[in-house]
Structures are given as C-alpha cells and as structure tokens.
Tab-separated table of C-alpha atoms in Angstrom:
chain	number	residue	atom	x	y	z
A	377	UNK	CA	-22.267	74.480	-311.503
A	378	UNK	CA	-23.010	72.276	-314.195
A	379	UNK	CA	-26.073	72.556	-316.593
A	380	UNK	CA	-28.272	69.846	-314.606
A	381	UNK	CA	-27.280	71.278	-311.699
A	382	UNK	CA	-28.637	75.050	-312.622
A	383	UNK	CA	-31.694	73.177	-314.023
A	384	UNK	CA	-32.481	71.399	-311.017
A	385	UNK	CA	-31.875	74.792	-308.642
A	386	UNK	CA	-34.230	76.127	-311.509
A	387	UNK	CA	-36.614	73.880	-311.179
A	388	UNK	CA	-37.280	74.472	-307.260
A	389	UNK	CA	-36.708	77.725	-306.953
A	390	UNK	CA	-39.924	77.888	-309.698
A	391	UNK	CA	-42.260	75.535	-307.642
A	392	UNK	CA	-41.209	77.834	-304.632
A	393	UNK	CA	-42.851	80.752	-306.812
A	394	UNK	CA	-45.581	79.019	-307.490
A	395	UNK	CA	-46.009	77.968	-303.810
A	396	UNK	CA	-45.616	81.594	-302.775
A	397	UNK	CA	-47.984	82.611	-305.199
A	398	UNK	CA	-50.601	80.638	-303.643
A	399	UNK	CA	-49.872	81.282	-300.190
A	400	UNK	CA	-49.664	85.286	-300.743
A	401	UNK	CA	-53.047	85.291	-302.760
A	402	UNK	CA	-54.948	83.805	-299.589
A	403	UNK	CA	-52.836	86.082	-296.801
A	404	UNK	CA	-53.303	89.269	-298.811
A	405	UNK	CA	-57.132	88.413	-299.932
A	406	UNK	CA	-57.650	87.704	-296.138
A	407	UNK	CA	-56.938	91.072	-295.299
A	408	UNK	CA	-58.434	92.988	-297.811
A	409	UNK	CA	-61.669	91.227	-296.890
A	410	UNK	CA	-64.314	91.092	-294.765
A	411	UNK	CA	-65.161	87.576	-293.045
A	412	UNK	CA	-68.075	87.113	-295.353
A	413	UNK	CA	-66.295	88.515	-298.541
A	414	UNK	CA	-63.221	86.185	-297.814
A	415	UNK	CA	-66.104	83.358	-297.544
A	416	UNK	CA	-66.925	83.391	-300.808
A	417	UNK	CA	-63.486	84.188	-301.845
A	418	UNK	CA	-61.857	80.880	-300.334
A	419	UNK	CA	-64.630	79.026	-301.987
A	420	UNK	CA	-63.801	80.339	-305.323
A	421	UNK	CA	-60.399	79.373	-304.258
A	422	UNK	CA	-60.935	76.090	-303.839
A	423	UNK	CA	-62.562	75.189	-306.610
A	424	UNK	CA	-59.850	76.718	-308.865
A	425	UNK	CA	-57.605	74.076	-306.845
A	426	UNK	CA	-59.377	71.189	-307.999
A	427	UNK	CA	-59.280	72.383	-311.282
A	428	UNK	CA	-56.057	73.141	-311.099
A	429	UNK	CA	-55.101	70.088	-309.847
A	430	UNK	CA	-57.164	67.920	-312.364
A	431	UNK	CA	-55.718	69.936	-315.511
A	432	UNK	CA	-52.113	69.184	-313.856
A	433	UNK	CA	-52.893	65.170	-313.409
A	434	UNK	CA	-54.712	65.134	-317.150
A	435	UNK	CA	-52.757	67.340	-319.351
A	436	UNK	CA	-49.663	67.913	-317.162
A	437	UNK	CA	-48.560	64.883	-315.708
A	438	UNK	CA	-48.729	62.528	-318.867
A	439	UNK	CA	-46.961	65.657	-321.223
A	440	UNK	CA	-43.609	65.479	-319.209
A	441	UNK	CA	-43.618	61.790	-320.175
A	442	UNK	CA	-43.797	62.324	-323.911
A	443	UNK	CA	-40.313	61.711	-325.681
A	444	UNK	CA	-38.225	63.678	-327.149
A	445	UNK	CA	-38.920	63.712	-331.008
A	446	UNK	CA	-42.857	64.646	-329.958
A	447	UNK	CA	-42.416	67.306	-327.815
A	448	UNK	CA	-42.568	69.997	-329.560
A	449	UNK	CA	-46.079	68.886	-331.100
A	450	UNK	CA	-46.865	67.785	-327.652
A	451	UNK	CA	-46.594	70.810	-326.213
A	452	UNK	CA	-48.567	72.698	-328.146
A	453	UNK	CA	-51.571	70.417	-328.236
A	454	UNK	CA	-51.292	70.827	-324.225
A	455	UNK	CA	-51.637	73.992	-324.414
A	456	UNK	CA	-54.515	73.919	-326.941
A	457	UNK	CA	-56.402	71.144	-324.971
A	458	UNK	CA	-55.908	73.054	-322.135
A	459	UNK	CA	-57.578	76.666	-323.296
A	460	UNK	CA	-60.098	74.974	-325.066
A	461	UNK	CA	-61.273	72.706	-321.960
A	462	UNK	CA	-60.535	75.916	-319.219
A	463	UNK	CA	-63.076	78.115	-321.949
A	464	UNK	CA	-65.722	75.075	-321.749
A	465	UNK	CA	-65.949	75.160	-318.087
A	466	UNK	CA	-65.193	78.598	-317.470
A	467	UNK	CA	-68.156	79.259	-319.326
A	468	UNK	CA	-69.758	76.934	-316.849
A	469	UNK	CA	-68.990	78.750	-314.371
A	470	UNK	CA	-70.574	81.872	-315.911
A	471	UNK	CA	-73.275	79.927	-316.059
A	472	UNK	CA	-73.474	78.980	-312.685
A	473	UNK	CA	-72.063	82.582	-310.985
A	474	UNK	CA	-75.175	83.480	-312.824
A	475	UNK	CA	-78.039	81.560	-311.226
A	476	UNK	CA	-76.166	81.755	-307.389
A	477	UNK	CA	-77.645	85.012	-305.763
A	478	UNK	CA	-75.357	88.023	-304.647
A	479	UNK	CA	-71.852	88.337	-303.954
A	480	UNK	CA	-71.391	84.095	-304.053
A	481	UNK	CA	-72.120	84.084	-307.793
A	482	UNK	CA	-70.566	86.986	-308.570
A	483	UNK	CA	-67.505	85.882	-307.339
A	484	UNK	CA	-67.990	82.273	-309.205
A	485	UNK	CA	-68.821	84.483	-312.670
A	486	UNK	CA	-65.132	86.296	-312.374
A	487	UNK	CA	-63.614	82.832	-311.948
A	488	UNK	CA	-65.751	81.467	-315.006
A	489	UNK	CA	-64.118	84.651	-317.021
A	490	UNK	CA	-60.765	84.612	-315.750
A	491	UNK	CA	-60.452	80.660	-315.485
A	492	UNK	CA	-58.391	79.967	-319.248
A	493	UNK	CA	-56.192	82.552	-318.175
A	494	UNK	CA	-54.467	81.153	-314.750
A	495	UNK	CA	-54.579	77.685	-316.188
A	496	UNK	CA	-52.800	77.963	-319.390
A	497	UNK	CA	-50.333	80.137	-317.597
A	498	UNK	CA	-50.169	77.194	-314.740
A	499	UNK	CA	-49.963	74.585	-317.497
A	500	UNK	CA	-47.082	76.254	-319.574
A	501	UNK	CA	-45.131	75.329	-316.599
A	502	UNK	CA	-45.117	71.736	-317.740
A	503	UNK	CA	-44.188	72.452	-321.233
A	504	UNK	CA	-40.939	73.706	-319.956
A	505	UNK	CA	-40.557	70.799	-317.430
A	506	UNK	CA	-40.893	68.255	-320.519
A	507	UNK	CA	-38.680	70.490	-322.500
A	508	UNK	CA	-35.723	70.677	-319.770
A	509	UNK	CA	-35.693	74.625	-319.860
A	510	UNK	CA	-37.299	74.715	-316.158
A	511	UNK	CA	-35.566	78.418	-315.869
A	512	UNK	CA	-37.770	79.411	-318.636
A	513	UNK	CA	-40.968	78.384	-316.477
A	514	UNK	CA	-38.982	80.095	-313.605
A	515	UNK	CA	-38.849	83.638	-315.584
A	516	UNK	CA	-42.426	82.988	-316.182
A	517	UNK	CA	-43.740	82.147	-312.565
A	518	UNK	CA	-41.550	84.661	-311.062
A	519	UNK	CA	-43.305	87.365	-313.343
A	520	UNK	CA	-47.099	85.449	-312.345
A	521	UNK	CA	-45.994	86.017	-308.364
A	522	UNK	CA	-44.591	90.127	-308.744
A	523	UNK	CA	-47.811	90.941	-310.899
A	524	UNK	CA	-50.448	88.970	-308.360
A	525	UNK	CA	-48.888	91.158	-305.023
A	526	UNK	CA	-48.670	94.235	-307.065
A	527	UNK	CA	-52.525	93.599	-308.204
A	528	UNK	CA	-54.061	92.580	-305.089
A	529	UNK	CA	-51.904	95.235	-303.109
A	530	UNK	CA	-53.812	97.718	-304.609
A	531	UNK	CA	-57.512	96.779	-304.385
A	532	UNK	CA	-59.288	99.060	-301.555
A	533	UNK	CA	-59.886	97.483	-297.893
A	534	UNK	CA	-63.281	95.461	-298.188
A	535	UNK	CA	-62.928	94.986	-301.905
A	536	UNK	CA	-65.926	92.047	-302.701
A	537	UNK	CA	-64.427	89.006	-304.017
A	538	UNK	CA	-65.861	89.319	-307.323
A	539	UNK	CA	-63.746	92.192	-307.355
A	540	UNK	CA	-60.572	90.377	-306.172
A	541	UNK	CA	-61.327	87.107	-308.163
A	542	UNK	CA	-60.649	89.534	-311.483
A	543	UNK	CA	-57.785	91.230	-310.199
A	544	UNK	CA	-56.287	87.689	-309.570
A	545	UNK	CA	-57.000	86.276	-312.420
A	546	UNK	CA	-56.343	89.100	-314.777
A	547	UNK	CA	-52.955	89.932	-312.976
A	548	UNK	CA	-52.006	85.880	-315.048
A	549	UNK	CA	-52.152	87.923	-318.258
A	550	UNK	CA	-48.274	89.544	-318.390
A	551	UNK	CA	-46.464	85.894	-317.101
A	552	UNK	CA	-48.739	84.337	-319.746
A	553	UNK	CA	-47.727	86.436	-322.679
A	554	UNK	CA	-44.096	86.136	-321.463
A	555	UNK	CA	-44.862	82.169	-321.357
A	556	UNK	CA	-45.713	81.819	-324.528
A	557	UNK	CA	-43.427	83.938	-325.987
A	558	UNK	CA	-40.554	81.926	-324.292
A	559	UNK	CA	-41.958	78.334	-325.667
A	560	UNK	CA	-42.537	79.784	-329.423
A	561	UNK	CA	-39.135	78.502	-330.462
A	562	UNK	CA	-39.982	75.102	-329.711
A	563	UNK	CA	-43.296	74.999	-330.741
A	564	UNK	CA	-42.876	76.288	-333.982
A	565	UNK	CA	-43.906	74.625	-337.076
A	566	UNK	CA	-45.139	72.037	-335.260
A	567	UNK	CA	-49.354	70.837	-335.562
A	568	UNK	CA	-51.515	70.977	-332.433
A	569	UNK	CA	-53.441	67.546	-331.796
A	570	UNK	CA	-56.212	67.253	-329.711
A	571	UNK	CA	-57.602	63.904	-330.510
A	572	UNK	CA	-55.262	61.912	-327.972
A	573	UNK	CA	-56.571	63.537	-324.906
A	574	UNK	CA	-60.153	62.622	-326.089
A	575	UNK	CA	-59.479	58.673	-326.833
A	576	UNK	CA	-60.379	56.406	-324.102
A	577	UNK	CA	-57.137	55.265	-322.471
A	578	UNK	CA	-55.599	58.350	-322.389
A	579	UNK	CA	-52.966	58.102	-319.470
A	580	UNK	CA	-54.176	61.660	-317.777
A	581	UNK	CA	-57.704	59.207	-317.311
A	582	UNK	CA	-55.548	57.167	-314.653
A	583	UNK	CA	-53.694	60.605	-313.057
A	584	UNK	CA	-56.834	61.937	-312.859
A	585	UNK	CA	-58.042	59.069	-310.869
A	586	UNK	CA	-55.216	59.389	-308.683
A	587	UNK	CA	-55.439	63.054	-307.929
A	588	UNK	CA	-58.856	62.159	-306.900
A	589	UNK	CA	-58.446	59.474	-304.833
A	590	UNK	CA	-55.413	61.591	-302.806
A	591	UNK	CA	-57.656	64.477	-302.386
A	592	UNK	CA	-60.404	63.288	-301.789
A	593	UNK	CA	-59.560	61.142	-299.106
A	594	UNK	CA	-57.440	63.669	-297.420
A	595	UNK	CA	-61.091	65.592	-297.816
A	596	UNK	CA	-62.316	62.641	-296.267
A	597	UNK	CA	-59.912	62.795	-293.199
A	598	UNK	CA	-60.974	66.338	-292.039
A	599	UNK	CA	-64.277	65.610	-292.289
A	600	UNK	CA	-63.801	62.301	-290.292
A	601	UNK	CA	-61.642	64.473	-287.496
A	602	UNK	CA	-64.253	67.524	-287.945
A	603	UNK	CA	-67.108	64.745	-286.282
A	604	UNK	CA	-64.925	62.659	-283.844
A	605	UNK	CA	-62.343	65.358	-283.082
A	606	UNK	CA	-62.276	68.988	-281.600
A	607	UNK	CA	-61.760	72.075	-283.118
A	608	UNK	CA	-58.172	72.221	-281.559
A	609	UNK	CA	-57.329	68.489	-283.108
A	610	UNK	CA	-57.867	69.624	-286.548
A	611	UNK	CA	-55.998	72.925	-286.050
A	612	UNK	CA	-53.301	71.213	-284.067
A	613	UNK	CA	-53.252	68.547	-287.223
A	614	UNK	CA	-53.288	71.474	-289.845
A	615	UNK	CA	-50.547	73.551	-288.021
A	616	UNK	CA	-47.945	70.831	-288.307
A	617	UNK	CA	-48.526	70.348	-291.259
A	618	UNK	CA	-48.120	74.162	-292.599
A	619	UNK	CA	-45.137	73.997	-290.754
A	620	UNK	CA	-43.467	71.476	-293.353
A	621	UNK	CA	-44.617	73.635	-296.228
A	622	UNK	CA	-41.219	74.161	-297.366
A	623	UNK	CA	-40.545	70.732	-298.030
A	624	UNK	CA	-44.099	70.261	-300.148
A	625	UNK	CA	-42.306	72.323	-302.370
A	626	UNK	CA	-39.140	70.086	-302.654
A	627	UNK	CA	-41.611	66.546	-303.637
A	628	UNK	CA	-43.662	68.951	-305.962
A	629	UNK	CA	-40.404	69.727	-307.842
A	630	UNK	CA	-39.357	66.108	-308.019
A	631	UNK	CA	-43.140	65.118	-309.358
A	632	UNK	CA	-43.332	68.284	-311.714
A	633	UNK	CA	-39.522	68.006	-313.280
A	634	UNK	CA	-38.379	64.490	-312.310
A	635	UNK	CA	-39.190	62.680	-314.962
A	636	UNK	CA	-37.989	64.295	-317.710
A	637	UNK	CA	-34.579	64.531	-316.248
A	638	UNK	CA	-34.707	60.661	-315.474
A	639	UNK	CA	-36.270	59.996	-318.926
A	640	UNK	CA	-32.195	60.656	-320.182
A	641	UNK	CA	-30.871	57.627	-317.429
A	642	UNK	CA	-32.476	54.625	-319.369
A	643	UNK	CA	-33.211	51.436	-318.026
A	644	UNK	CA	-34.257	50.202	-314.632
A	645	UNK	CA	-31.053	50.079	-312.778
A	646	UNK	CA	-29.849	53.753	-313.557
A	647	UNK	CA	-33.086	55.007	-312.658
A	648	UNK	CA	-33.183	53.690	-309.803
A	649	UNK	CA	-29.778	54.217	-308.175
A	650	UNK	CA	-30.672	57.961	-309.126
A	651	UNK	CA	-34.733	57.975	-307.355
A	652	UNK	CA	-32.897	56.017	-304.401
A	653	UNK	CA	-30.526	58.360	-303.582
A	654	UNK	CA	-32.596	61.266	-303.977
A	655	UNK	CA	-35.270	59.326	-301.661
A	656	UNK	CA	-32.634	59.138	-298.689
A	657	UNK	CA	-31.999	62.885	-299.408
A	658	UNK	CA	-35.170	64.132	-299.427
A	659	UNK	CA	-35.885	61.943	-296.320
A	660	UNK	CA	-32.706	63.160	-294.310
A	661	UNK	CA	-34.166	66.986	-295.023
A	662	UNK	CA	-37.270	65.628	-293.700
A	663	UNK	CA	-36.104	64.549	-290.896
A	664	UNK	CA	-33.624	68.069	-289.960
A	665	UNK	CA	-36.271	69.722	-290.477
A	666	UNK	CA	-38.185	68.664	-288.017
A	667	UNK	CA	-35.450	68.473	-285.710
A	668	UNK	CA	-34.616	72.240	-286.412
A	669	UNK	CA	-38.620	72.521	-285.691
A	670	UNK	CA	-38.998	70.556	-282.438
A	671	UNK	CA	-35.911	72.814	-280.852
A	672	UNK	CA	-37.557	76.053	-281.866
A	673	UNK	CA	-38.079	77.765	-278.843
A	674	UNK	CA	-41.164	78.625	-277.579
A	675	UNK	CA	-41.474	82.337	-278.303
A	676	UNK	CA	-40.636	81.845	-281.878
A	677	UNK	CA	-43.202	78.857	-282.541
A	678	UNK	CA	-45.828	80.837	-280.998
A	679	UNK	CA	-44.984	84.175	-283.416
A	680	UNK	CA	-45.367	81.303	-286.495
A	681	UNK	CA	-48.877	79.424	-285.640
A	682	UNK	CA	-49.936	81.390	-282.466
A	683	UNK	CA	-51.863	80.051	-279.878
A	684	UNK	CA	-51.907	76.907	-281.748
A	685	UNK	CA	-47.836	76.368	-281.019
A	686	UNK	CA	-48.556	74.553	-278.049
A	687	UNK	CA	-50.779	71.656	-279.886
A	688	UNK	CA	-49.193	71.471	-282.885
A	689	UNK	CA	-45.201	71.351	-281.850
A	690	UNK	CA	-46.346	67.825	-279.585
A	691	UNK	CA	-47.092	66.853	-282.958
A	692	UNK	CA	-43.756	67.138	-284.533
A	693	UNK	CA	-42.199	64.080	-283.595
A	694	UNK	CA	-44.809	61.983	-285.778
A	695	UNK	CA	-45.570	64.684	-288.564
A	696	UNK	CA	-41.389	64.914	-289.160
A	697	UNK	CA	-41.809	61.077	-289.252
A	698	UNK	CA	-44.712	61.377	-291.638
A	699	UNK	CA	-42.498	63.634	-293.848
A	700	UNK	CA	-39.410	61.833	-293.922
A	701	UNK	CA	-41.309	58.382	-295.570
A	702	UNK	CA	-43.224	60.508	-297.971
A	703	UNK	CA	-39.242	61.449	-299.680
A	704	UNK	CA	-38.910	57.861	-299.556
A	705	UNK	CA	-42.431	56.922	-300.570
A	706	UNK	CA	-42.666	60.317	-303.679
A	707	UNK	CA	-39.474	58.959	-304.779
A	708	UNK	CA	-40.258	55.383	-304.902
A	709	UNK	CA	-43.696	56.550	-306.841
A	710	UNK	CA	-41.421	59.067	-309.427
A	711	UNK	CA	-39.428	55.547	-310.508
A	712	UNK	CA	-42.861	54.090	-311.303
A	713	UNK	CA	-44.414	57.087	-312.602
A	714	UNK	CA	-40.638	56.808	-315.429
A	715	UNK	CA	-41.272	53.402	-315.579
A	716	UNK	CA	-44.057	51.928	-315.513
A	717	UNK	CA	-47.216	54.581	-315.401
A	718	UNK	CA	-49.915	52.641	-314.946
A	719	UNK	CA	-48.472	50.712	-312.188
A	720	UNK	CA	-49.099	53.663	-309.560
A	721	UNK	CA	-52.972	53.945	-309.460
A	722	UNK	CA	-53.188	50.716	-307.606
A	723	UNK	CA	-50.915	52.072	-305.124
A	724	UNK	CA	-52.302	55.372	-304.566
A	725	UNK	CA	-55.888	54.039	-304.391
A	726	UNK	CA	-54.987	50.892	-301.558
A	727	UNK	CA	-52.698	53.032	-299.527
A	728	UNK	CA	-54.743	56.837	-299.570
A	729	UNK	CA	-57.453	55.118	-298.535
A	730	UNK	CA	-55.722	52.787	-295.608
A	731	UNK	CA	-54.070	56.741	-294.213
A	732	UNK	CA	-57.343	57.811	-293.648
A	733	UNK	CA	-58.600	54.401	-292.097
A	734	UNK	CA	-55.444	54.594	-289.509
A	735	UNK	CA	-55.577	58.400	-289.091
A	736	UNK	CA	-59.266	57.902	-287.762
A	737	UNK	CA	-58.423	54.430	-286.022
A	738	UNK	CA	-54.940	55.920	-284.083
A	739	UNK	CA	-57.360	59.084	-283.352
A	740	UNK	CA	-60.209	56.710	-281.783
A	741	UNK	CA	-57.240	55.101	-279.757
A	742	UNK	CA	-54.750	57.596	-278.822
A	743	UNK	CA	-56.489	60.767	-279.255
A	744	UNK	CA	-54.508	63.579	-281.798
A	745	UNK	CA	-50.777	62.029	-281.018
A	746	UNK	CA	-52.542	58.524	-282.602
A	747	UNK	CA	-54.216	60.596	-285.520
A	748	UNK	CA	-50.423	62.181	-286.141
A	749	UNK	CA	-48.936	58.915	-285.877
A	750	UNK	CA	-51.592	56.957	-287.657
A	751	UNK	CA	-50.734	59.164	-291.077
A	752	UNK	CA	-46.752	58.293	-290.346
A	753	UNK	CA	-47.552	54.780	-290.745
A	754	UNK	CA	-49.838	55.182	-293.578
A	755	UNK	CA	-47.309	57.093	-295.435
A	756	UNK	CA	-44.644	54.399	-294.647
A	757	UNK	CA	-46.700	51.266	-295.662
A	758	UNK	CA	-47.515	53.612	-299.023
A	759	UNK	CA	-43.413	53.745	-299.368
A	760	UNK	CA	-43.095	50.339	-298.434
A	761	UNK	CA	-45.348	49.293	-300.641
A	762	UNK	CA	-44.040	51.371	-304.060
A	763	UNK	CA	-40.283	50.132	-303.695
A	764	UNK	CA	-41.528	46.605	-303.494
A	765	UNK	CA	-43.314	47.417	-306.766
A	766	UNK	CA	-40.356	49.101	-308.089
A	767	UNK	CA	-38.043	45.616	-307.074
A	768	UNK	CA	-40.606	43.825	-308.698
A	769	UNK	CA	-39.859	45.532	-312.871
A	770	UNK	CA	-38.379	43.827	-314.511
A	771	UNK	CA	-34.709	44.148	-315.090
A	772	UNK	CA	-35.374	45.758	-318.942
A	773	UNK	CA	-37.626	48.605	-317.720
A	774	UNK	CA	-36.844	51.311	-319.289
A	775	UNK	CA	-37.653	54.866	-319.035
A	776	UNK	CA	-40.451	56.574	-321.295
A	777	UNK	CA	-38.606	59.146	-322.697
A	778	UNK	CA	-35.086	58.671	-324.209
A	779	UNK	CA	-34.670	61.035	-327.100
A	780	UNK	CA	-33.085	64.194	-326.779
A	781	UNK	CA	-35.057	67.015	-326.015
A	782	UNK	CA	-35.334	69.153	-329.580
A	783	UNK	CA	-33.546	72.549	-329.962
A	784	UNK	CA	-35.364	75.525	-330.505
A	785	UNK	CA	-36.448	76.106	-333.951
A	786	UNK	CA	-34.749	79.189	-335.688
C-alpha cells in the first residue's frame, strides 16, 4: 500500500478511536452510576462537547489549512492558544463547580481542573492532521482510549461523578505526554504566536459560527420534536441515527484530515475530480449500509436498540437516504472548506436552519416517517446547494496549502 494510502487507513482508524473513546466513556460511566450520579455526569459531558467542539472549529479547523512553510510555528501556537484558553475557562469552571451546591458542582469543579488536559490532548490531533503524520495522532488516540477503559474500569460501583469526571480527565495525561513527545521534532525551534487567534477576522471566528449554527439547530430540532412529538418519536429518531454511527466516523475523517491531503492537488479542477469521487464513495457506503441495516433480521435489531427496533428500523429507508446526501453534501463542503473558506458559513447557516424547518414541517404532516424524511431533503438541498457553489469558483481556485509539509527537525 502506498504512503497516502497507509495515511488515509491512518487517519480513520484514529477518528474511530476517538469515536470509541467517547462512546465507551458514557456506556461504562452509565454503569458505574447511579441515575442521579450519571445526571450530573452527562451534564458535565455535554458541556465538555461544546467545548470541545468550539476549540476544534477555532483552533482546529483553520490550523489544517495553514501551508506548509508555517506549520511548524503553527502548530505550536495551537497548542499554546489552546492550553492557555482551556486554563482560562477551566478556571471558570472552578469557579462555577464552586457556587453550584452538592454533587452538580462538584462534578463541574473536576471538569474546570481536568479541562486543559483532554483538550490539548484532543487538539494535538490536528497538529498531526496538518502535518500529514495522521498515524502519529493514531499512536496517540489509541493510547487516550486503553488508558480511559483501564481508568474508569476500576472506579467502585456508585462512584459520584466528581469522582469519575477526574478519573476521565486525568486518564488524558499518558496519550498527552506521548503527543507531545511525537510532534517535538516538528515543532522545534520554531516561536509560538498567539496574536493571530486574537485579531478580529481570524478564520476560526467564522468555524465557530458554523459549529454553532449546526448544533444548535440540531438542539433546536429535539426540542421542537420533544413539544410536538412523543417520547417514542424522538427515540425512534435518535435510534436510527446511532445506528449510522459508523459512518459519522468516515465524514469526521474527511473534515479532520481532508484538507491537508487535498492542499497537495492544486487548483480547482484536481480538487475537485478528487472531493467528487470520494462524494459518490462515501454516498454508495451510505447507502449499503443501510441496505445491510434494513435486512437485519428482527432478533438482531432488537439485541442492538431494544424495544426501540421496531420504530426506528421503519425509519431506515429515509435516515440511509439522509446519510447517503450528507457524503455528497460533506464532500461538496470539504472542496469549499480547500478552496474557498469563507464561502461555507452562508451555506451552513441557510440550509441548518431550513433541516430543522422541514424536520418539524414533514413531522406536523406525516408524523415521524415525515420528520425522517424531512431531514433527507434538508440534507440534499444542503448538497445541492454546496456543489452549485463549488461550480460557481472560479476556474483558478486554488487550494490553501501547497508547500510541502516540513521534515522533522534533527
């Protein structure tokens, strides 16, 4: 197999870790827990998503669009940036685990101390993505995912979540110091600037806008479906979509390593040809996989979501729909996001919004099946939409980044 080719197994084979990571934190927290304790756990949780998620759309998503001569400097002012803002608001957090009474604010306190930890470790993987050494963020993640089981597997049964909070978080220490110790040789000798990610027009302002505007109106869906729908809607809605958690991890890997690797085609055309054919690939999977889903028999969808089988498999039809746009529609956003950055806020803004309008709408008309359905056609207008911006560069486009990737220093 050639180098790109081990790279690109590399890269998502490493999301998959990362995935798995998050996935086994909530299953094993869930057990050790009692309902209450797992409460305040999940809400800890969640907040550490958003964060996570805003660090990846500030610091993340514009680094693996720096060029090549920059990146060793640019990777260590991420990472600086990055512990420096995680200590600010971790302290925050302290702050704020201290006023809330009992267990709740305990359990926000060991976030607040643990918080620069799991997001520099999270962030290094986007050094490696702009550096092209995705199987050192693999080493790295793989380490993160062995020491988080091992830690939580140990806590006692009914361990508070203050309690598991610090195991979690202090469990990021080992894949950290292995991290950094694999990106020295690029960093080295090079000067940490922070200034750029504190100017106004900082391209991690618009990702950051983005990220929003995506989750918060996917927030904005469940609550719409948690008034007009029942309880078995939503969970029907939510088990189809776990059930396509495997390919999450496939348009995560093209978002998180994509761009570098198309930063070496050029201009528009080569670009293109490349996002293009990886969009009909990623929708073909899409659309076997939930083939391979909607002929599972019955015994063996009901041992994966339970009583909710029943609900959610009369869903599959639209949700595999859903799924097989969004390859078209992530790839058609990856040749902007090479391209032409700032041309994808628009998009995600018009389009996020118009999902939730139709999810609510198809639900209003055809019940659950219309919800289902309603998010298909959002995500194919959304796809529709981005490779009619994509015809519409101009034939010089070229990609961001088009200098080799440095070697690491001696």
């Amino acid at each position: 197999m050639s180098r790109r080719g081990l790279a690109a197994v590399a890269s998502v084979l490493d999301q998959a870790a990362s995935s798995a990571t998050n996935i086994l934190v909530l299953v094993l927290a869930a057990r050790l827990s009692s309902a209450s304790g797992f409460a305040d756990f999940s809400m800890v949780y969640v907040t550490f998503s958003v964060l996570l998620g805003l660090n990846m759309a500030y610091v993340g998503q514009s680094l693996v669009l720096e060029k090549g001569g920059r990146l060793g400097a640019a990777c260590r002012s991420a990472v600086g940036f990055t512990a420096a803002a995680s200590a600010a608001v971790g302290a925050l957090l302290v702050v704020v685990g201290l006023v809330l009474p009992g267990a709740t604010g305990t359990a926000f306190l060991a976030l607040g101390l643990v918080l620069p930890l799991v997001l520099l470790q999270d962030g290094l993987r986007y050094c490696f993505s702009a550096l092209r050494a995705p199987e050192r963020a693999l080493a790295a993640d793989a380490l993160r995912l062995a020491c988080v089981v091992a830690a939580l597997a140990v806590q006692p049964e009914g361990a508070s979540a203050g309690r598991l909070v610090l195991a979690w978080g202090l469990s990021a220490l080992p894949a950290l110091g292995v991290g950094l110790w694999l990106l020295r040789p690029y960093v080295r000798g090079s000067r940490a600037d922070l200034r750029p990610y504190l100017r106004r027009g900082h391209l991690g302002q618009r990702f950051v806008v983005e990220f929003a505007v995506g989750n918060g109106s996917s927030q904005l869906a469940v609550l719409g479906l948690g008034v007009f729908a029942t309880p078995l809607a939503v969970g029907a809605l939510r088990g189809a979509t776990t059930l396509f958690g495997p390919l999450n991890v496939l348009f995560n890997s093209a978002n998180a390593f994509g761009p570098p690797v198309l930063g070496r085609l050029g201009g528009k055309r080569a670009t293109v040809r490349a996002t293009a054919a990886l969009g009909l690939v990623l929708a073909a999977v899409g659309a076997g996989w939930a083939t391979v889903l909607y002929l599972l028999p019955e015994r063996l969808g009901r041992e994966l979501l339970g009583d909710t089988w029943g609900a959610a498999s009369a869903l599959l039809p639209a949700t595999g729909a859903q799924y097989a746009v969004m390859g078209l529609g992530t790839c058609a956003l990856l040749t902007l996001r090479v391209l032409a950055p700032k041309a994808t806020l628009s998009l995600q803004v018009v389009f996020s919004l118009l999902s939730v309008g139709l999810l609510l709408g198809g639900y209003a008309v055809w019940g659950v099946a219309g919800a289902a359905w309603g998010l298909a056609a959002g995500s194919a207008l959304k796809a529709l939409a981005a490779w009619w911006r994509v015809t519409r560069l101009p034939a010089g486009a070229a990609s961001r980044d088009t200098e080799p990737v440095p070697a690491p220093a001696a």
